[in-house]
Amino acid sequence: MDEKEKLIEAYRAMVLSRTLDKKIVMSQRQGRVGFYTPTMGQEATQIGVSMALKDEDLIFEYYRDVPLMLHRGVQPAAIIDQIMGNSSDSEKGRQMPSHYSAKEHNFMSVQSPVATNLPLAVGAAYSLKYRKKDGLVLTTFGDGSTSTPDFHAAMNLAADFDLPVVFLCENNKWAISFPVEKQTRAEIWKKAEGYGMRGVKVDGNDLLEMYKTAKEELERVRKDGKPVLIEAVSYRMGPHSTSDDPSKYRSDDVKEGSDKDPLVIAERKLKMLNYIDDGIIEGIKKDAKENIDRIFDEREKIPPPTPETMFQDIYEKSNWIIDEEKGEIL
Amino acid sequence: MSSKTMNLVQSINSTLDYMMGKDDSIVLLGEDIGIDGGVFRVTEGLQKKYGAERVMDMPLVELGIVGMAIGMSVSGLRAVPEIQFQDFIFTAFDQLVNQAAKIRYRSGAQYNVPMVLRTPYGGGIRGGLYHSQSGEAYFAHTAGLTVVSPSNPYDAKGLLIKCLRMNDPVIFLEPKRLYRSQKVDVPDEEYEIPIGKASLVHEGDNFTFITYGSMVPTVMNTVSKNNLDADVIDLRTLLPYDGETILNSVRKTGKVIIVHEAPRTLGMGSEISAFISERAIDYLLGPILRVTGPDIPFPYRLEDYYMPNEMRILKAVNKLQQYR
């Protein structure tokens, strides 16, 4: 695939993700979905990095990475199945919405406690190095995560053992109601230096800038096997979750369609390159809308998992305690 | 059948050695476990034999050691983290409870965590508040974890081999007071001890002692010195514990004394006592008694008063003797 096709595909994934995002939020308002953490505003950050990934790379993502997953090939149906917690969900409806697992695309299962995925990413990178396998490990997290002990531990260990980990901080400026300026006195990318690691900052709203930086940095990681911290600055255009009301704590909204919207920036730049025009844009948006509407209606009809599945997969082999409790409840 | 006489440290060390020789996915990581062989010398010589890539000396960060071990274990390795003292595990508690224990379940079994976390626990070595705690109940309260504690070198080998072949996270609690206190014959050949299976280490008709870990020798000494006609059950696995062996004994004796070092409130004894009263209350001839550590932090200078001992166990025996 040449650069032009790659960028058009990336743009298509951005649109698909935005469309899915809005569909799920709207469905939540209609009472068709229980909960969701919108990703609007972070499409360029994630897809720019995804463009630089290879199939063998492992990803320890967090709960706002739908654009990354869609670009890497996870089907919208799989995202919707997880959101619904239906019987087709690969997690068997066990996790609240936005906590995906997709092993076939090397996505680890998502947890709620922030940054606890980071030390795991370091361990997985150790596995790659130990087995002399190609590939790197990408781990993603928000600006709030940089205050956790897990962030510190993981950064220190990855640098210490020279491991191929890409720490992608998706700085969307807000940790629920807490702004990044209060989260830390330091610039996030500069924290890398304290661990003896390379750190870079990039405009995470700009797909082309993001891709350029990710390509350079990931190539470097593949070559020298050492970690990097990428701070991608974007903006959480939506609420933290569908249960959150941002008007209580912020007024600096970035409106959809404004010139800070990553989708608008991508359109402008790709048009300047003559890769797309208004007709193509319209076609991509129309396709996405039709697809998502159709898939959503389809997946919504899938029944929930059967009750006995809640007692499965606690261990490889169940034990008498769980079996007895199952007997009492079912 | 050939065997060697060894203590608990030697048994765990030689079992790790044996299993590492058979399975190159086993990687050990922890503080001072490599060049120093571990503060209790449990991993002595292993780094020299298998290299620093397989016996990793780690920076001082328990949550990082455990988190990294989980990451290794979801990506093809079988990590064996050591936490130097169980008292230091709490910064890694989030990793154990929210990651290790839940990954199989939350991923719909797409991922699992074949990790064996080893850690010395319990008192009796003049360790004070932070080198003596018995925190098994914290882990036994967490679905997804398996919690085991051997009380002797023979069981340690069989349990460790079994745990190193399981595909789920195990908390392997080593009673540090017993590390060098007893030497027994350990067969050279490999054997597994099943998970969830207690050991009836003494048989009798009048009492049922239920215990595990460091308290097994204490109870056994009390029983033999005083010629008590008693069953002594060494649980070996705390989660899932062996309900069947417990009930079989209780139905025979009707008198139960649970002995553990950990504080009484919501300790293993609470669960076992509730379990017995739900299933065998008609067989009981007296109250289920617990001889345990008190509900206080672990004291340094006065630790002998903290540890359950023969005198306290006999007090419980005497109390139960008043019943029929």
XYZ file of C-alpha atoms in Angstrom:
654
model
C 0.000 0.000 0.000
C 1.449 3.389 -0.942
C 1.358 6.448 1.298
C -1.683 7.888 -0.397
C -3.733 4.732 0.021
C -2.477 4.376 3.567
C -3.622 7.881 4.472
C -6.999 7.493 2.810
C -7.495 4.240 4.692
C -6.538 5.999 7.907
C -9.013 8.771 7.208
C -11.683 6.169 6.482
C -10.994 4.564 9.892
C -11.224 7.988 11.561
C -14.633 8.550 10.024
C -15.778 5.050 10.888
C -14.690 5.523 14.464
C -16.348 8.931 14.787
C -19.534 7.545 13.311
C -19.536 4.559 15.657
C -18.737 6.824 18.606
C -21.692 9.087 17.933
C -23.978 6.141 17.293
C -23.113 4.555 20.632
C -23.470 7.829 22.563
C -26.830 8.471 20.949
C -27.952 4.918 21.675
C -26.920 5.369 25.290
C -29.129 8.457 25.486
C -31.956 6.373 24.040
C -31.457 3.719 26.691
C -30.181 1.091 24.240
C -26.631 1.026 25.689
C -25.655 1.103 29.371
C -22.469 3.095 29.355
C -19.672 4.238 27.081
C -16.418 6.209 27.125
C -16.390 8.296 23.923
C -13.162 8.557 21.944
C -14.074 11.598 19.868
C -11.054 13.869 19.454
C -8.424 11.130 19.791
C -8.796 9.535 16.374
C -5.688 11.079 14.803
C -3.475 10.202 17.758
C -4.410 6.553 17.747
C -4.668 5.951 14.040
C -1.417 7.813 13.354
C 0.337 5.330 15.644
C -1.612 2.364 14.328
C -0.342 3.187 10.817
C 3.196 2.558 12.040
C 2.398 -0.767 13.720
C 3.071 -4.220 12.324
C 0.935 -7.333 12.667
C 3.289 -8.972 15.173
C 3.248 -5.991 17.552
C 1.445 -6.418 20.879
C -0.885 -3.773 22.291
C -1.782 -3.108 25.906
C -4.414 -0.470 25.363
C -6.802 1.408 27.617
C -10.546 1.997 27.490
C -10.628 4.824 24.959
C -8.908 3.166 22.000
C -11.700 2.311 19.585
C -10.095 4.205 16.661
C -6.879 2.223 17.109
C -8.773 -1.051 17.229
C -10.892 -0.294 14.165
C -7.879 0.782 12.127
C -6.062 -2.392 13.052
C -8.919 -4.497 11.771
C -11.194 -5.150 14.714
C -14.705 -5.168 13.265
C -17.273 -2.576 14.401
C -19.543 -5.548 15.145
C -17.045 -6.805 17.747
C -16.960 -3.371 19.418
C -20.764 -3.227 19.492
C -20.989 -6.792 20.829
C -18.737 -5.782 23.713
C -20.743 -2.604 24.370
C -23.927 -4.678 24.434
C -22.325 -7.490 26.430
C -24.199 -9.937 24.230
C -23.613 -13.629 23.611
C -21.369 -12.897 20.610
C -19.058 -10.736 22.724
C -15.634 -12.380 22.938
C -15.647 -11.531 26.653
C -19.046 -13.179 27.162
C -20.604 -9.972 28.457
C -18.455 -9.893 31.560
C -16.985 -6.417 31.321
C -18.758 -3.081 31.346
C -18.742 -1.282 27.980
C -15.449 0.100 26.584
C -13.331 -2.734 28.011
C -12.464 -4.735 24.922
C -10.329 -7.826 24.272
C -9.188 -8.857 20.796
C -6.441 -11.434 20.840
C -6.602 -12.096 17.102
C -5.263 -8.564 16.604
C -2.921 -8.764 19.606
C -5.019 -6.453 21.745
C -4.764 -7.303 25.426
C -7.930 -7.272 27.486
C -8.732 -3.814 28.899
C -8.902 -3.122 32.649
C -10.461 -0.170 34.466
C -7.687 0.739 36.962
C -5.640 3.176 34.946
C -1.999 2.521 34.021
C -2.009 -1.017 35.430
C -1.583 -2.162 31.819
C 1.813 -0.466 31.613
C 3.895 -2.910 33.698
C 2.241 -5.750 31.763
C 3.401 -4.194 28.500
C 6.948 -4.152 29.851
C 6.669 -7.837 30.768
C 5.374 -8.696 27.303
C 8.291 -6.815 25.754
C 10.570 -8.909 27.928
C 8.949 -12.042 26.469
C 9.669 -10.804 22.944
C 13.273 -10.071 23.811
C 13.730 -13.369 25.678
C 12.352 -15.330 22.722
C 14.283 -13.146 20.255
C 11.046 -12.357 18.445
C 10.433 -9.413 16.147
C 7.950 -6.788 17.157
C 7.393 -4.183 19.798
C 4.813 -3.490 22.462
C 2.558 -0.450 22.344
C 0.843 0.649 25.516
C -1.616 3.522 25.727
C -2.902 5.640 28.584
C -4.236 9.099 29.349
C -2.565 12.101 30.962
C -4.055 11.160 34.359
C -2.158 7.870 34.290
C 1.175 9.673 34.474
C 0.541 10.299 38.185
C 0.307 6.609 39.066
C 2.998 4.381 40.562
C 2.438 1.954 37.684
C 3.536 4.586 35.167
C 6.706 5.217 37.118
C 7.439 1.515 37.609
C 6.853 0.643 33.974
C 8.905 3.528 32.557
C 11.794 2.745 34.868
C 11.742 -0.991 34.133
C 11.429 -0.609 30.356
C 14.441 1.707 30.280
C 16.363 -0.395 32.761
C 16.030 -3.611 30.733
C 16.257 -1.936 27.289
C 12.873 -3.174 26.145
C 10.986 -2.307 22.940
C 8.009 -0.525 24.491
C 6.200 2.449 22.991
C 4.511 4.386 25.776
C 1.805 6.442 24.074
C 0.397 9.055 26.394
C -2.863 10.227 24.882
C -2.899 13.600 26.553
C -6.492 14.643 26.011
C -6.100 17.352 28.671
C -8.672 15.938 31.080
C -8.822 13.110 33.632
C -12.585 13.206 34.172
C -12.807 16.672 35.821
C -9.099 17.128 36.570
C -7.057 19.147 34.045
C -3.576 18.098 32.973
C -2.116 21.388 34.287
C -3.023 20.241 37.776
C -2.039 16.627 37.201
C 1.649 17.459 36.953
C 4.002 20.448 37.076
C 6.231 18.934 34.445
C 5.689 18.395 30.771
C 4.768 14.760 30.285
C 7.206 13.971 27.473
C 10.051 15.388 29.546
C 9.477 12.804 32.265
C 11.143 10.286 29.956
C 14.523 11.846 30.520
C 14.328 11.070 34.214
C 14.171 7.387 33.353
C 16.978 7.506 30.821
C 14.488 7.137 28.013
C 13.725 9.078 24.857
C 10.655 11.312 25.009
C 8.866 13.241 22.269
C 5.843 15.478 22.033
C 3.589 15.613 19.004
C 0.379 17.258 17.894
C -2.037 14.405 18.379
C -4.798 16.221 16.550
C -2.913 16.077 13.270
C -2.973 12.681 11.569
C -0.025 13.422 9.287
C 2.173 14.782 12.061
C 1.215 11.875 14.265
C 1.987 9.321 11.594
C 5.330 10.950 10.773
C 6.408 10.941 14.413
C 5.110 7.446 15.095
C 6.845 6.065 12.030
C 10.185 7.563 13.036
C 9.916 6.587 16.677
C 8.649 3.063 16.115
C 11.376 2.430 13.556
C 13.894 3.557 16.130
C 12.417 1.237 18.749
C 12.536 -1.684 16.319
C 16.149 -0.920 15.520
C 17.691 -0.280 18.923
C 15.167 -2.161 21.083
C 14.849 0.725 23.512
C 11.622 2.300 24.748
C 10.155 5.700 23.932
C 7.539 7.922 25.503
C 5.344 9.712 22.982
C 3.127 12.458 24.339
C 0.371 13.061 21.818
C -1.585 16.166 22.672
C -5.213 16.087 21.639
C -8.490 16.924 23.299
C -11.239 14.822 24.804
C -14.109 16.338 22.820
C -16.737 14.288 24.611
C -17.400 13.634 28.285
C -15.229 11.154 30.205
C -18.115 8.752 29.953
C -21.815 8.855 29.249
C -22.285 9.268 33.025
C -20.215 12.452 33.097
C -21.337 16.084 32.642
C -18.323 18.182 31.597
C -20.253 21.470 31.815
C -19.691 21.244 35.583
C -15.951 21.693 35.248
C -14.954 23.055 31.847
C -16.034 25.533 29.217
C -13.178 25.296 26.715
C -15.034 22.880 24.486
C -13.664 21.849 21.128
C -16.746 21.550 18.988
C -17.134 18.926 16.349
C -16.383 20.399 12.948
C -14.283 23.237 14.384
C -10.776 23.784 13.058
C -9.315 21.898 16.069
C -11.281 18.756 15.294
C -8.771 16.081 14.147
C -11.182 14.966 11.456
C -11.358 18.483 10.015
C -7.566 18.828 10.158
C -7.115 15.507 8.338
C -9.614 16.494 5.665
C -7.894 19.842 5.079
C -4.446 18.302 4.800
C -5.487 15.375 2.630
C -7.328 17.762 0.344
C -4.215 19.916 0.066
C -2.340 16.781 -1.015
C -5.104 16.109 -3.533
C -5.643 12.659 -1.981
C -9.321 13.301 -1.367
C -12.003 15.775 -2.364
C -15.430 16.701 -1.092
C -17.055 13.951 -3.126
C -14.800 11.261 -1.646
C -15.310 12.639 1.852
C -19.037 12.574 1.433
C -18.923 9.021 0.113
C -16.764 7.806 3.009
C -19.083 9.425 5.563
C -22.201 8.063 3.923
C -20.751 4.531 3.767
C -19.715 4.695 7.415
C -23.126 5.886 8.557
C -24.995 3.232 6.580
C -22.641 0.505 7.745
C -22.724 1.428 11.394
C -26.510 1.870 11.457
C -26.984 -1.499 9.821
C -24.449 -3.338 11.991
C -25.748 -1.729 15.172
C -29.335 -2.774 14.477
C -28.119 -6.267 13.679
C -25.981 -6.692 16.814
C -28.650 -5.231 19.054
C -30.822 -8.258 18.351
C -28.255 -10.729 19.677
C -29.390 -12.187 23.015
C -27.378 -11.893 26.231
C -25.048 -14.728 27.302
C -26.647 -17.668 29.113
C -26.453 -17.433 32.931
C -24.085 -20.388 33.378
C -21.362 -18.527 31.451
C -20.851 -16.216 34.433
C -19.384 -19.171 36.315
C -16.913 -20.075 33.574
C -13.294 -19.046 32.989
C -12.464 -18.097 36.560
C -9.895 -20.876 36.353
C -8.929 -23.294 33.616
C -10.695 -25.930 35.710
C -13.558 -24.934 38.003
C -13.536 -25.902 41.687
C -16.160 -27.290 44.074
C -16.741 -23.918 45.721
C -17.744 -22.228 42.476
C -19.715 -25.275 41.354
C -21.756 -25.280 44.551
C -22.423 -21.562 44.370
C -23.513 -21.966 40.776
C -25.936 -24.676 41.866
C -27.431 -22.371 44.489
C -27.954 -19.464 42.102
C -29.007 -21.150 38.864
C 13.504 -45.237 45.179
C 16.303 -42.778 45.819
C 15.803 -39.660 47.890
C 17.705 -36.875 49.579
C 17.322 -35.409 53.010
C 16.617 -31.737 52.701
C 15.056 -28.721 54.349
C 12.339 -26.503 52.887
C 14.794 -24.077 51.277
C 16.693 -26.906 49.606
C 13.503 -28.563 48.435
C 12.143 -25.410 46.787
C 15.548 -24.599 45.329
C 16.049 -28.024 43.795
C 12.469 -28.103 42.482
C 12.899 -24.729 40.778
C 16.152 -26.024 39.324
C 14.498 -29.219 38.089
C 11.556 -27.418 36.502
C 13.731 -24.728 34.904
C 15.780 -27.481 33.354
C 12.664 -29.002 31.812
C 10.804 -25.851 30.778
C 12.650 -22.882 29.308
C 9.569 -20.675 29.564
C 10.101 -20.478 33.342
C 11.703 -17.153 34.267
C 12.380 -16.064 37.845
C 12.354 -12.401 38.839
C 12.710 -10.654 42.153
C 14.862 -8.568 44.438
C 18.303 -10.009 45.226
C 17.369 -13.443 43.867
C 20.205 -13.707 41.363
C 23.756 -13.026 42.369
C 22.761 -13.035 46.026
C 20.544 -16.138 45.775
C 17.677 -14.448 47.618
C 17.683 -13.195 51.187
C 16.674 -16.696 52.341
C 18.907 -18.359 49.703
C 15.957 -20.099 48.064
C 17.258 -19.277 44.577
C 20.930 -19.858 45.387
C 22.977 -20.903 42.366
C 20.142 -20.645 39.853
C 21.350 -17.477 38.156
C 24.788 -18.985 37.746
C 23.249 -22.029 36.121
C 20.526 -20.433 33.989
C 21.793 -16.904 33.400
C 20.616 -13.440 34.330
C 17.916 -13.530 31.644
C 16.123 -16.342 33.466
C 16.914 -15.360 37.028
C 16.399 -11.628 36.976
C 17.638 -9.327 39.689
C 14.978 -6.652 39.797
C 14.837 -2.999 40.812
C 13.083 -2.358 44.087
C 9.483 -2.166 42.956
C 7.026 -4.900 43.927
C 4.198 -3.680 41.727
C 6.619 -3.593 38.812
C 7.903 -7.093 39.525
C 4.400 -8.509 39.689
C 3.083 -6.399 36.789
C 5.982 -7.427 34.598
C 5.537 -11.061 35.623
C 1.872 -10.898 34.577
C 2.855 -9.342 31.238
C 5.422 -12.099 30.704
C 2.857 -14.736 31.592
C 0.218 -13.501 29.135
C 2.766 -13.568 26.322
C 4.219 -17.052 26.391
C 6.404 -17.229 29.485
C 5.773 -18.720 32.892
C 6.961 -16.085 35.317
C 7.915 -16.910 38.877
C 8.158 -13.623 40.775
C 9.522 -13.635 44.282
C 8.329 -11.013 46.748
C 11.092 -10.857 49.338
C 8.662 -10.735 52.268
C 4.917 -11.093 51.888
C 4.634 -7.897 53.957
C 5.953 -5.957 50.932
C 3.362 -7.248 48.491
C 0.729 -4.613 49.010
C 1.845 -2.138 46.355
C 1.387 -5.071 43.964
C -2.024 -5.966 45.371
C -3.826 -4.076 42.592
C -1.854 -6.033 39.997
C -2.732 -9.326 41.667
C -6.408 -8.641 42.323
C -7.319 -6.568 39.283
C -4.979 -7.979 36.670
C -3.674 -11.490 37.444
C -6.867 -12.799 39.024
C -9.238 -11.381 36.412
C -7.498 -11.672 33.047
C -8.842 -15.120 32.142
C -12.374 -14.148 33.132
C -12.515 -10.679 31.668
C -11.019 -11.721 28.331
C -13.394 -14.637 27.906
C -10.374 -16.939 28.265
C -8.513 -15.334 25.363
C -5.687 -14.714 27.814
C -4.531 -16.438 30.992
C -1.764 -15.950 33.514
C 0.419 -19.013 34.255
C 2.373 -17.315 37.028
C 3.590 -18.668 40.361
C 4.276 -15.913 42.858
C 6.518 -17.159 45.658
C 6.785 -15.302 48.909
C 7.886 -16.096 52.468
C 5.245 -15.319 55.088
C 4.577 -15.560 58.797
C 6.450 -14.878 62.005
C 8.834 -16.584 64.309
C 12.076 -15.090 63.014
C 12.096 -11.868 65.054
C 10.968 -9.853 62.060
C 8.606 -7.430 63.736
C 5.708 -5.724 62.019
C 6.998 -5.824 58.464
C 8.746 -9.177 58.163
C 6.196 -11.425 59.891
C 2.713 -10.960 58.495
C 0.377 -13.735 57.409
C -1.781 -12.194 54.708
C -3.211 -15.349 53.153
C -6.809 -14.252 53.721
C -6.345 -11.247 51.427
C -5.530 -13.578 48.560
C -7.942 -16.363 49.463
C -10.709 -13.766 49.149
C -9.937 -13.237 45.479
C -11.600 -15.366 42.809
C -9.099 -16.248 40.119
C -6.156 -16.796 42.455
C -5.054 -20.141 43.820
C -3.412 -19.982 47.240
C -1.149 -22.744 48.519
C 1.177 -23.120 51.474
C 3.369 -26.178 52.022
C 4.298 -27.118 55.579
C 7.218 -29.411 54.785
C 9.910 -30.087 52.163
C 8.085 -33.098 50.669
C 4.842 -31.227 49.993
C 6.745 -28.171 48.806
C 8.219 -30.135 45.916
C 4.974 -31.766 44.824
C 2.963 -28.577 45.128
C 5.519 -26.442 43.330
C 5.772 -28.872 40.412
C 1.988 -28.893 40.168
C 1.768 -25.082 40.350
C 4.440 -24.675 37.673
C 2.242 -26.698 35.324
C -0.958 -24.793 35.994
C -2.279 -22.141 33.661
C -3.601 -19.738 36.282
C -1.936 -17.473 38.848
C -0.830 -19.059 42.105
C 0.208 -17.422 45.358
C 2.793 -19.826 46.789
C 3.207 -18.952 50.445
C 6.378 -20.252 52.080
C 6.311 -20.410 55.905
C 9.673 -18.825 56.534
C 9.914 -20.110 60.093
C 10.090 -23.629 58.656
C 12.689 -22.832 55.986
C 15.475 -24.595 57.894
C 13.694 -26.107 60.890
C 13.132 -29.623 59.574
C 14.878 -32.036 57.238
C 12.952 -34.851 55.603
C 13.486 -37.332 52.798
C 12.433 -35.926 49.465
C 12.313 -38.405 46.574
C 14.551 -37.622 43.618
C 11.841 -38.474 41.125
C 9.170 -35.960 40.251
C 5.660 -36.063 41.698
C 2.719 -33.703 41.867
C 0.507 -32.903 44.816
C -2.970 -31.958 43.632
C -4.435 -28.529 44.274
C -7.353 -28.443 46.702
C -6.346 -31.654 48.450
C -5.498 -31.547 52.136
C -3.207 -33.991 53.874
C -4.330 -35.968 56.916
C -1.026 -35.919 58.779
C -2.287 -37.582 61.977
C -5.336 -39.700 62.642
C -7.520 -39.956 65.718
C -11.118 -39.995 66.902
C -11.624 -37.229 69.457
C -10.513 -33.980 67.849
C -10.095 -32.442 64.428
C -7.249 -29.994 64.099
C -7.334 -27.958 60.916
C -4.168 -26.047 60.174
C -1.557 -25.244 57.520
C 1.867 -23.728 56.948
C 4.002 -22.908 59.960
C 1.440 -24.184 62.463
C 1.516 -27.793 61.255
C 4.638 -28.756 63.267
C 3.307 -26.847 66.294
C 0.035 -28.777 66.227
C 1.784 -32.098 65.522
C 4.176 -31.640 68.439
C 1.291 -30.806 70.743
C -0.674 -33.841 69.603
C 2.177 -36.322 69.995
C 3.536 -34.896 73.239
C 0.117 -35.056 74.856
C -1.058 -38.266 73.187
C -4.120 -36.549 71.768
C -6.439 -38.834 69.849
C -6.875 -36.423 66.972
C -7.056 -35.926 63.235
C -4.628 -33.270 62.058
C -5.490 -31.811 58.680
C -2.814 -29.860 56.836
C -4.844 -27.912 54.285
C -1.906 -27.298 51.884
C -4.250 -25.438 49.539
C -6.134 -22.503 51.067
C -8.066 -21.578 47.922
C -9.807 -23.819 47.027
C -9.620 -25.538 50.412
C -10.486 -29.227 50.797
C -14.022 -29.210 52.177
C -14.465 -32.952 51.825
C -11.520 -33.922 54.035
C -12.670 -31.400 56.637
C -16.235 -32.732 56.723
C -15.165 -36.378 56.863
C -13.094 -35.656 59.934
C -15.625 -33.409 61.644
C -18.364 -36.018 61.261
C -16.073 -38.477 63.016
C -14.795 -36.361 65.911
C -17.404 -33.637 66.447
C -14.769 -31.366 67.973
C -12.897 -28.873 65.864
C -9.906 -26.663 66.592
C -8.583 -24.455 63.809
C -5.040 -23.212 64.250
C -3.372 -20.455 62.241
C -0.899 -17.696 62.805
C -2.859 -15.015 60.954
C -5.149 -12.712 62.946
C -8.457 -14.275 63.938
C -11.017 -11.892 62.462
C -11.900 -13.008 58.930
C -8.941 -15.360 58.800
C -9.110 -18.804 57.147
C -10.589 -20.079 60.424
C -13.659 -17.886 59.958
C -14.419 -19.388 56.561
C -13.776 -22.962 57.640
C -15.833 -22.526 60.759
C -18.760 -21.154 58.759
C -18.368 -23.951 56.237
C -18.518 -26.603 58.965
C -21.517 -25.055 60.682
C -23.402 -24.931 57.390
C -22.801 -28.563 56.568
C -22.115 -30.514 59.750
C -23.651 -28.668 62.666
C -25.537 -31.804 63.731
C -22.244 -33.612 64.228
C -20.665 -30.976 66.451
C -20.292 -31.810 70.128
C -19.004 -28.379 71.112
C -18.119 -24.992 69.663
C -15.651 -24.711 66.801
C -12.601 -23.116 68.381
C -9.899 -21.006 66.792
C -6.360 -20.711 68.079
C -4.853 -17.891 66.071
C -2.707 -14.807 66.133
C -4.463 -11.910 67.864
C -5.991 -8.984 65.977
C -2.993 -6.747 66.499
C 0.024 -5.806 64.385
C 2.846 -8.315 64.684
C 5.036 -7.308 67.659
C 8.823 -7.606 67.553
C 10.063 -8.239 71.070
C 6.958 -10.083 72.237
C 6.426 -12.321 69.239
C 6.433 -15.489 71.383
C 3.175 -14.294 72.908
C 1.727 -13.689 69.465
C 2.397 -17.111 67.964
C -0.097 -19.874 68.755
C 1.720 -22.466 70.871
C 1.230 -25.738 72.744
C -0.198 -24.029 75.800
C -2.856 -22.190 73.849
C -3.753 -25.258 71.821
C -4.157 -27.310 75.028
C -6.404 -24.624 76.446
C -8.714 -25.156 73.496
C -8.488 -28.921 73.952
C -9.438 -28.590 77.619
C -12.351 -26.369 76.806
C -13.712 -28.873 74.293
C -13.220 -31.731 76.754
C -15.977 -30.197 78.869
C -18.416 -31.164 76.141
C -19.583 -34.755 76.545
